[in-house]
Amino acid sequence: MSRNKGKAPKAPKTQVTTAGRDPFANFGIVNPPVYHASTVLFKTLADLNDAVKKPFDGVYYGRFGTPTTFAFEEAVAEIAGGDKAIATSSGLAAITCALTAFLKSGDHVLMVDTVYQPTRKFCDEMLKGFGIETTYYDPLIGGDIAQLIRDNTKLIFLESPGSLTFEVQDVPAIVAAAKAKGVLTLLDNTWGTPLNFKAFDKGIDISLEAATKYIVGHADAMLGIIICREKHYKQLKSTVVTLGNSPGPDDCYLGLRGLRTLDVRLARHGETGLQLAKWLESRDEVERVIHPALPNDPGYPLWKRDFTGTCGLFAMILKPVSDSALAAMLDEMDLFSMGFSWGGFESLILPIKPEYCRTETPWPPAGSKGGPLLRLHAGLEDIDDLIADLEAGFARLAAT
Ligand SMILES: *Cc1c(COP(=O)(O)O)cnc(C)c1O
């Protein structure tokens, strides 16, 4: 499938343009076609018997994927530096399928306290119901996680930076502790993306992406991807197929198309986000900006050591204000819209309350006056227009 097969490894900027496609296997057409399929036909009994023996090698049945799915999977695996990838119908499905693949009744999971809230819900409701225990750990625990590993600890789940509050984890230290005890590590790398955080170089076993965010990049499809080493592939693929999780071909195509511009979009999202963060730091209305790529952020040293870039998602704590003042600011924003998700081309602003999905990490943090927390996503608009929009919002806040 990939025109990169058998050639010297390329730089990431090049990989996003070349991985997962082979025009001359397809009439010279630049992009792979979208195959819509449920039934796949076998010409002879021998072909059928062959396929039944190895359903994961080749085109077998729609739910197992089509050449469009495989092109997307191959491209992401190559860019992320993994051996294999498996597409799922959403980012959350990538997470729940990967957890399900390795856990059985009686197992124990170490889950980062700042994990994406629906992942937490899966642990607290589904996994608990299946007799699997979850312990939440402080995202800043580092190598001390060794003290939480039990005989029945099967896996450690990381998400770095953490959802909503962006604590950067010491991934290599946690991986070292896990490896010493034979425990698997799974990372939700949605913020880092396969370009800005190289999970496999850092020793992570399984990397998960909500492709819905930056990979699709246009707020128009739900898609997830599990990236892994060869040795974990069969178990993961078998679980995804057994759970009946099957992303549609059009969504895989949108994921593949998004990948081609991932590098340039991310660079711009990251640059605009950092400029906004610096501008917000200078504002009187703001108590603190939380952005791991800001030099005075507590996460900065680890971000600098482990990441090759930033994306456009960060947060700020406002000084305490009334609900009506906050509404006056948010209701009339022009370019910043309120909505869940992120990674698309437009800027977003969202009031968030991490205190409802934390047990080990206090919120508001020490020293904060507990004003509203707003998550911002820097889109692809002009920076001056975005600043003007925020400035007008602050003026409404002050006037109410
Ligand atoms: C959005 C998100 C997910 C889930 O992705 P969906 O495609 O919405 O299911 C998982 N992890 C993180 C960090 C996210 O932001």
Coordinates of C-alpha atoms and ligand atoms in Angstrom, one line a residue:
M1 CA 0.0 0.0 0.0
S2 CA 2.6 2.6 1.1
R3 CA 5.0 4.1 -1.4
N4 CA 7.4 4.4 1.5
K5 CA 7.8 0.5 1.9
G6 CA 11.4 -0.6 1.6
K7 CA 12.7 3.0 1.3
A8 CA 14.9 5.0 3.8
P9 CA 12.8 6.5 6.6
K10 CA 11.5 10.0 5.8
A11 CA 11.1 13.1 7.9
P12 CA 7.7 13.5 9.6
K13 CA 6.7 16.4 7.3
T14 CA 7.3 14.1 4.3
Q15 CA 5.7 11.0 5.9
V16 CA 2.4 12.8 6.3
T17 CA 2.3 13.4 2.6
T18 CA 3.4 9.9 1.4
A19 CA 2.4 7.3 4.0
G20 CA -0.5 5.0 3.2
R21 CA -0.8 5.6 -0.5
D22 CA 0.4 4.1 -3.7
P23 CA -1.0 5.9 -6.7
F24 CA 0.3 3.5 -9.3
A25 CA -1.5 0.6 -7.7
N26 CA -4.6 2.7 -8.4
F27 CA -4.6 4.1 -11.9
G28 CA -2.2 6.8 -10.9
I29 CA -4.8 8.5 -8.8
V30 CA -3.2 10.4 -6.0
N31 CA -5.5 9.4 -3.2
P32 CA -6.8 5.9 -2.4
P33 CA -10.5 5.3 -3.2
V34 CA -13.2 5.0 -0.7
Y35 CA -14.4 1.4 -0.6
H36 CA -17.9 0.9 0.7
A37 CA -18.2 -2.8 1.6
S38 CA -19.9 -5.3 3.8
T39 CA -19.7 -8.5 1.6
V40 CA -16.3 -9.5 0.2
L41 CA -16.5 -12.3 -2.4
F42 CA -14.1 -15.3 -2.7
K43 CA -13.7 -16.8 -6.1
T44 CA -13.0 -20.4 -5.1
L45 CA -13.4 -22.7 -2.1
A46 CA -9.7 -22.6 -1.6
D47 CA -9.6 -18.8 -1.5
L48 CA -12.4 -18.9 1.1
N49 CA -10.7 -21.5 3.2
D50 CA -7.5 -19.5 3.1
A51 CA -9.2 -16.3 4.1
V52 CA -10.9 -18.0 7.1
K53 CA -7.5 -19.0 8.4
K54 CA -6.2 -15.5 8.4
P55 CA -9.0 -13.0 8.5
F56 CA -6.7 -10.1 9.6
D57 CA -4.4 -10.5 6.5
G58 CA -6.2 -9.0 3.6
V59 CA -9.8 -8.1 2.8
Y60 CA -12.2 -10.4 4.5
Y61 CA -15.5 -8.8 5.6
G62 CA -16.5 -5.2 5.9
R63 CA -16.3 -5.1 9.7
F64 CA -12.6 -6.2 9.5
G65 CA -11.8 -3.1 7.4
T66 CA -11.4 -2.3 3.7
P67 CA -8.4 -1.0 1.7
T68 CA -9.5 2.5 2.7
T69 CA -9.3 1.6 6.4
F70 CA -6.0 -0.2 5.9
A71 CA -4.5 2.9 4.1
F72 CA -5.4 5.1 7.0
E73 CA -4.1 2.6 9.5
E74 CA -0.8 2.1 7.7
A75 CA -0.3 5.8 7.4
V76 CA -0.8 6.5 11.1
A77 CA 1.3 3.6 12.2
E78 CA 4.2 4.8 10.0
I79 CA 4.0 8.4 11.2
A80 CA 3.6 7.4 14.8
G81 CA 6.6 5.0 14.7
G82 CA 4.5 2.0 15.6
D83 CA 4.3 -1.3 13.8
K84 CA 0.5 -1.5 13.4
A85 CA -2.6 0.6 13.8
I86 CA -6.3 -0.2 14.1
A87 CA -8.9 2.4 13.3
T88 CA -12.0 2.6 15.5
S89 CA -15.3 4.5 15.2
S90 CA -14.3 7.2 17.7
G91 CA -11.5 8.1 20.0
L92 CA -13.3 6.8 23.0
A93 CA -13.8 3.4 21.2
A94 CA -10.0 3.2 20.7
I95 CA -9.6 3.6 24.4
T96 CA -12.3 1.3 25.6
C97 CA -11.4 -1.4 23.0
A98 CA -7.7 -1.2 24.0
L99 CA -8.5 -1.5 27.7
T100 CA -10.9 -4.4 27.1
A101 CA -8.3 -6.2 25.0
F102 CA -5.9 -6.7 28.0
L103 CA -8.2 -6.8 31.1
K104 CA -10.0 -9.6 32.8
S105 CA -11.9 -10.0 36.0
G106 CA -9.6 -9.6 39.0
D107 CA -7.1 -7.3 37.2
H108 CA -6.1 -3.9 38.5
V109 CA -5.6 -0.7 36.5
L110 CA -3.6 2.4 37.3
M111 CA -5.4 5.3 35.7
V112 CA -4.2 8.9 35.6
D113 CA -6.5 11.2 37.7
T114 CA -6.6 13.8 34.9
V115 CA -7.9 11.4 32.3
Y116 CA -10.5 12.3 29.8
Q117 CA -13.8 12.1 31.7
P118 CA -15.5 9.4 29.5
T119 CA -12.5 7.1 30.0
R120 CA -13.0 7.5 33.7
K121 CA -16.7 6.7 33.4
F122 CA -15.7 3.5 31.5
C123 CA -13.5 2.5 34.4
D124 CA -16.0 3.4 37.2
E125 CA -19.0 1.8 35.5
M126 CA -18.1 -0.8 33.0
L127 CA -14.8 -2.1 34.2
K128 CA -15.9 -2.1 37.8
G129 CA -19.0 -4.1 36.8
F130 CA -16.7 -6.7 35.2
G131 CA -14.7 -7.0 38.5
I132 CA -11.7 -4.9 37.4
E133 CA -10.4 -2.4 40.0
T134 CA -9.1 1.1 39.1
T135 CA -6.8 3.2 41.2
Y136 CA -6.4 6.8 40.1
Y137 CA -2.9 8.3 40.5
D138 CA -1.6 11.8 40.6
P139 CA -0.4 12.8 37.1
L140 CA 2.8 14.2 38.6
I141 CA 3.7 10.9 40.4
G142 CA 6.6 10.1 38.0
G143 CA 8.7 7.0 39.0
D144 CA 6.9 6.8 42.4
I145 CA 4.1 5.0 40.6
A146 CA 6.2 1.8 41.3
Q147 CA 4.7 2.0 44.9
L148 CA 1.2 1.6 43.5
I149 CA 1.9 -1.4 41.3
R150 CA 0.3 -4.6 42.7
D151 CA 0.7 -8.2 41.8
N152 CA -2.5 -8.0 39.8
T153 CA -1.8 -4.6 38.1
K154 CA -2.2 -5.3 34.4
L155 CA -1.7 -1.9 32.9
I156 CA -0.9 1.8 33.5
F157 CA -2.9 4.3 31.6
L158 CA -1.4 7.7 30.9
E159 CA -2.8 10.9 29.3
S160 CA -0.3 13.7 28.9
P161 CA -0.9 16.5 29.2
G162 CA -4.0 15.7 31.3
S163 CA -7.5 16.6 30.0
L164 CA -8.7 20.1 31.0
T165 CA -5.8 21.0 33.3
F166 CA -2.8 20.0 31.1
E167 CA -0.4 18.4 33.7
V168 CA 2.6 16.9 31.8
Q169 CA 3.5 13.4 32.9
D170 CA 7.0 12.1 33.2
V171 CA 6.3 9.3 30.7
P172 CA 9.8 7.8 30.6
A173 CA 9.9 7.5 34.4
I174 CA 6.4 5.8 34.5
V175 CA 7.3 3.5 31.6
A176 CA 10.5 2.5 33.4
A177 CA 8.6 1.6 36.5
A178 CA 6.0 -0.3 34.5
K179 CA 8.6 -2.3 32.5
A180 CA 10.4 -3.3 35.7
K181 CA 7.2 -5.1 36.8
G182 CA 6.0 -6.3 33.4
V183 CA 3.1 -3.9 33.3
L184 CA 1.7 -2.6 30.0
T185 CA 1.5 1.1 29.3
L186 CA -1.3 2.8 27.3
L187 CA -1.2 6.5 26.4
D188 CA -3.9 8.8 25.3
N189 CA -1.8 10.9 22.9
T190 CA -4.5 13.0 21.5
W191 CA -2.9 16.4 22.6
G192 CA 0.6 15.3 21.6
T193 CA -0.5 13.8 18.2
P194 CA 1.7 11.2 16.4
L195 CA 3.9 14.2 15.3
N196 CA 4.6 16.1 18.5
F197 CA 5.0 13.2 20.9
K198 CA 6.8 10.1 19.8
A199 CA 5.1 7.6 22.1
F200 CA 7.1 4.5 20.9
D201 CA 10.5 6.2 21.3
K202 CA 9.4 6.9 24.9
G203 CA 8.7 3.2 25.5
I204 CA 4.9 3.3 25.5
D205 CA 3.3 0.0 24.4
I206 CA 0.0 1.2 23.0
S207 CA -0.7 4.7 21.9
L208 CA -4.3 6.0 21.4
E209 CA -5.5 8.9 19.4
A210 CA -8.9 10.6 19.1
A211 CA -8.4 11.2 15.4
T212 CA -11.6 13.1 15.6
K213 CA -9.5 16.0 16.9
Y214 CA -6.4 17.1 14.9
I215 CA -6.0 14.2 12.5
V216 CA -9.5 14.7 10.9
G217 CA -9.0 18.3 11.7
H218 CA -12.2 19.8 10.3
A219 CA -14.8 18.9 12.9
D220 CA -16.6 16.7 10.5
A221 CA -16.0 13.1 11.5
M222 CA -15.6 10.8 14.6
L223 CA -12.6 8.5 14.4
G224 CA -10.1 6.8 16.7
I225 CA -6.9 4.9 16.2
I226 CA -5.0 2.4 18.3
I227 CA -1.2 2.2 17.4
C228 CA 0.8 -0.7 18.7
R229 CA 3.7 -3.1 18.4
E230 CA 3.4 -6.2 16.3
K231 CA 3.2 -8.4 19.4
H232 CA 0.0 -6.7 20.7
Y233 CA -1.7 -6.4 17.3
K234 CA -3.6 -9.7 17.1
Q235 CA -5.1 -9.3 20.6
L236 CA -6.2 -5.7 19.9
K237 CA -7.5 -6.4 16.4
S238 CA -9.4 -9.4 17.6
T239 CA -11.0 -7.3 20.4
V240 CA -12.0 -4.5 18.0
V241 CA -13.6 -6.9 15.6
T242 CA -15.3 -8.9 18.4
L243 CA -16.8 -5.8 19.9
G244 CA -18.1 -5.0 16.4
N245 CA -16.3 -1.7 16.3
S246 CA -16.1 -0.6 12.6
P247 CA -15.3 2.9 11.4
G248 CA -17.1 3.9 8.2
P249 CA -15.0 4.2 5.0
D250 CA -15.8 7.8 4.4
D251 CA -14.6 8.7 7.9
C252 CA -11.4 6.7 7.4
Y253 CA -10.9 8.7 4.1
L254 CA -11.4 12.0 6.0
G255 CA -8.8 10.9 8.5
L256 CA -6.4 10.1 5.8
R257 CA -7.1 13.4 4.1
G258 CA -6.6 15.3 7.3
L259 CA -3.3 13.6 7.9
R260 CA -1.9 15.2 4.7
T261 CA -2.1 18.7 6.2
L262 CA -1.6 17.7 9.9
D263 CA 1.9 19.1 10.1
V264 CA 1.1 22.5 8.7
R265 CA -2.2 22.8 10.6
L266 CA -0.6 21.8 13.9
A267 CA 2.2 24.3 13.5
R268 CA -0.3 27.1 13.0
H269 CA -2.6 26.0 15.8
G270 CA 0.4 25.7 18.1
E271 CA 1.8 29.1 17.2
T272 CA -1.5 30.9 17.5
G273 CA -2.3 29.2 20.8
L274 CA 1.0 30.2 22.3
Q275 CA 0.6 33.8 21.1
L276 CA -2.8 33.9 22.6
A277 CA -1.5 32.3 25.9
K278 CA 1.2 35.0 26.2
W279 CA -1.3 37.7 25.5
L280 CA -3.7 36.3 28.1
E281 CA -0.9 36.1 30.7
S282 CA -0.6 39.9 30.5
R283 CA -4.3 40.5 31.1
D284 CA -5.7 41.6 34.5
E285 CA -8.8 39.5 34.2
V286 CA -6.7 36.3 34.1
E287 CA -5.3 34.6 37.3
R288 CA -3.2 32.0 35.4
V289 CA -2.8 30.6 32.0
I290 CA -2.2 26.8 31.8
H291 CA -0.2 25.9 28.8
P292 CA 2.7 23.4 29.0
A293 CA 4.7 25.3 26.3
L294 CA 4.8 28.5 28.3
P295 CA 8.1 28.8 30.1
N296 CA 6.6 29.6 33.5
D297 CA 4.1 26.7 33.3
P298 CA 5.0 23.9 35.8
G299 CA 4.8 21.4 32.9
Y300 CA 7.3 23.3 30.8
P301 CA 10.5 21.3 31.6
L302 CA 9.0 18.0 30.8
W303 CA 7.2 19.4 27.7
K304 CA 10.5 20.8 26.5
R305 CA 12.3 17.5 27.1
D306 CA 9.7 15.2 25.6
F307 CA 7.6 17.0 23.0
T308 CA 8.7 18.4 19.6
G309 CA 5.8 20.9 19.4
T310 CA 2.6 22.1 20.8
C311 CA -1.0 22.1 19.6
G312 CA -3.6 24.9 20.1
L313 CA -5.4 23.6 23.2
F314 CA -4.9 25.2 26.6
A315 CA -6.7 26.8 29.5
M316 CA -6.9 29.8 31.7
I317 CA -8.2 30.5 35.2
L318 CA -10.0 33.8 35.4
K319 CA -10.1 35.9 38.5
P320 CA -13.5 35.3 40.3
V321 CA -16.4 36.8 38.4
S322 CA -20.2 36.5 38.6
D323 CA -22.1 34.0 36.4
S324 CA -23.8 36.9 34.6
A325 CA -20.5 38.6 33.8
L326 CA -19.1 35.3 32.4
A327 CA -22.3 34.9 30.3
A328 CA -21.9 38.5 29.0
M329 CA -18.4 37.6 27.9
L330 CA -19.1 34.2 26.4
D331 CA -22.6 34.7 24.8
E332 CA -21.5 37.4 22.4
M333 CA -18.1 36.0 21.3
D334 CA -17.7 36.3 17.6
L335 CA -14.9 33.9 16.5
F336 CA -14.6 31.8 19.7
S337 CA -17.5 29.4 19.8
M338 CA -18.7 27.2 22.7
G339 CA -18.7 23.5 22.0
F340 CA -17.1 20.2 22.9
S341 CA -14.3 18.6 21.0
W342 CA -11.4 20.5 19.5
G343 CA -8.8 20.1 16.7
G344 CA -10.9 21.7 14.0
F345 CA -10.1 24.9 12.1
E346 CA -12.2 27.1 14.3
S347 CA -11.4 28.6 17.7
L348 CA -13.4 27.4 20.7
I349 CA -13.9 28.6 24.3
L350 CA -15.5 26.4 26.9
P351 CA -16.1 26.8 30.7
I352 CA -15.0 23.5 32.3
K353 CA -15.2 22.1 35.9
P354 CA -12.5 19.5 36.5
E355 CA -13.5 19.1 40.2
Y356 CA -16.3 16.8 39.0
C357 CA -13.9 14.3 37.4
R358 CA -11.0 14.2 39.8
T359 CA -10.3 12.3 43.1
E360 CA -6.5 12.6 43.6
T361 CA -5.8 16.0 42.1
P362 CA -7.3 19.0 44.1
W363 CA -9.2 21.6 42.1
P364 CA -9.0 24.6 42.3
P365 CA -5.2 24.2 42.7
A366 CA -3.3 25.6 45.7
G367 CA -3.1 29.4 45.6
S368 CA -6.0 29.9 43.2
K369 CA -9.0 32.0 44.1
G370 CA -11.2 29.5 42.3
G371 CA -12.5 31.7 39.4
P372 CA -13.9 30.1 36.3
L373 CA -11.7 27.8 34.2
L374 CA -12.0 28.3 30.5
R375 CA -10.5 25.9 27.9
L376 CA -9.4 27.5 24.7
H377 CA -8.7 26.0 21.3
A378 CA -6.8 28.3 18.9
G379 CA -8.2 27.8 15.4
L380 CA -6.7 28.8 12.1
E381 CA -8.1 32.4 12.2
D382 CA -5.9 35.5 12.2
I383 CA -4.2 36.1 15.6
D384 CA -5.2 39.8 15.7
D385 CA -8.8 39.0 15.0
L386 CA -8.8 36.4 17.8
I387 CA -7.2 38.8 20.3
A388 CA -9.8 41.5 19.3
D389 CA -12.5 39.0 20.0
L390 CA -11.1 38.2 23.5
E391 CA -10.5 41.8 24.2
A392 CA -14.1 42.7 23.4
G393 CA -15.2 39.7 25.6
F394 CA -13.2 41.1 28.5
A395 CA -14.7 44.5 28.0
R396 CA -18.2 42.9 28.3
L397 CA -17.1 41.0 31.4
A398 CA -15.9 44.2 33.1
A399 CA -19.1 46.1 32.1
T400 CA -21.4 43.6 33.8
Ligands
LIG1 C1 -12.1 13.9 22.5 C2 -11.1 13.0 23.3 C3 -11.3 11.6 23.3 C4 -12.4 10.9 22.7 O1 -12.5 11.1 21.3 P1 -14.0 10.9 20.6 O2 -13.6 10.8 19.1 O3 -14.7 12.1 20.9 O4 -14.6 9.7 21.1 C5 -10.3 10.9 24.0 N1 -9.3 11.5 24.6 C6 -9.1 12.8 24.6 C7 -8.0 13.4 25.3 C8 -10.0 13.6 23.9 O5 -9.9 15.0 24.0

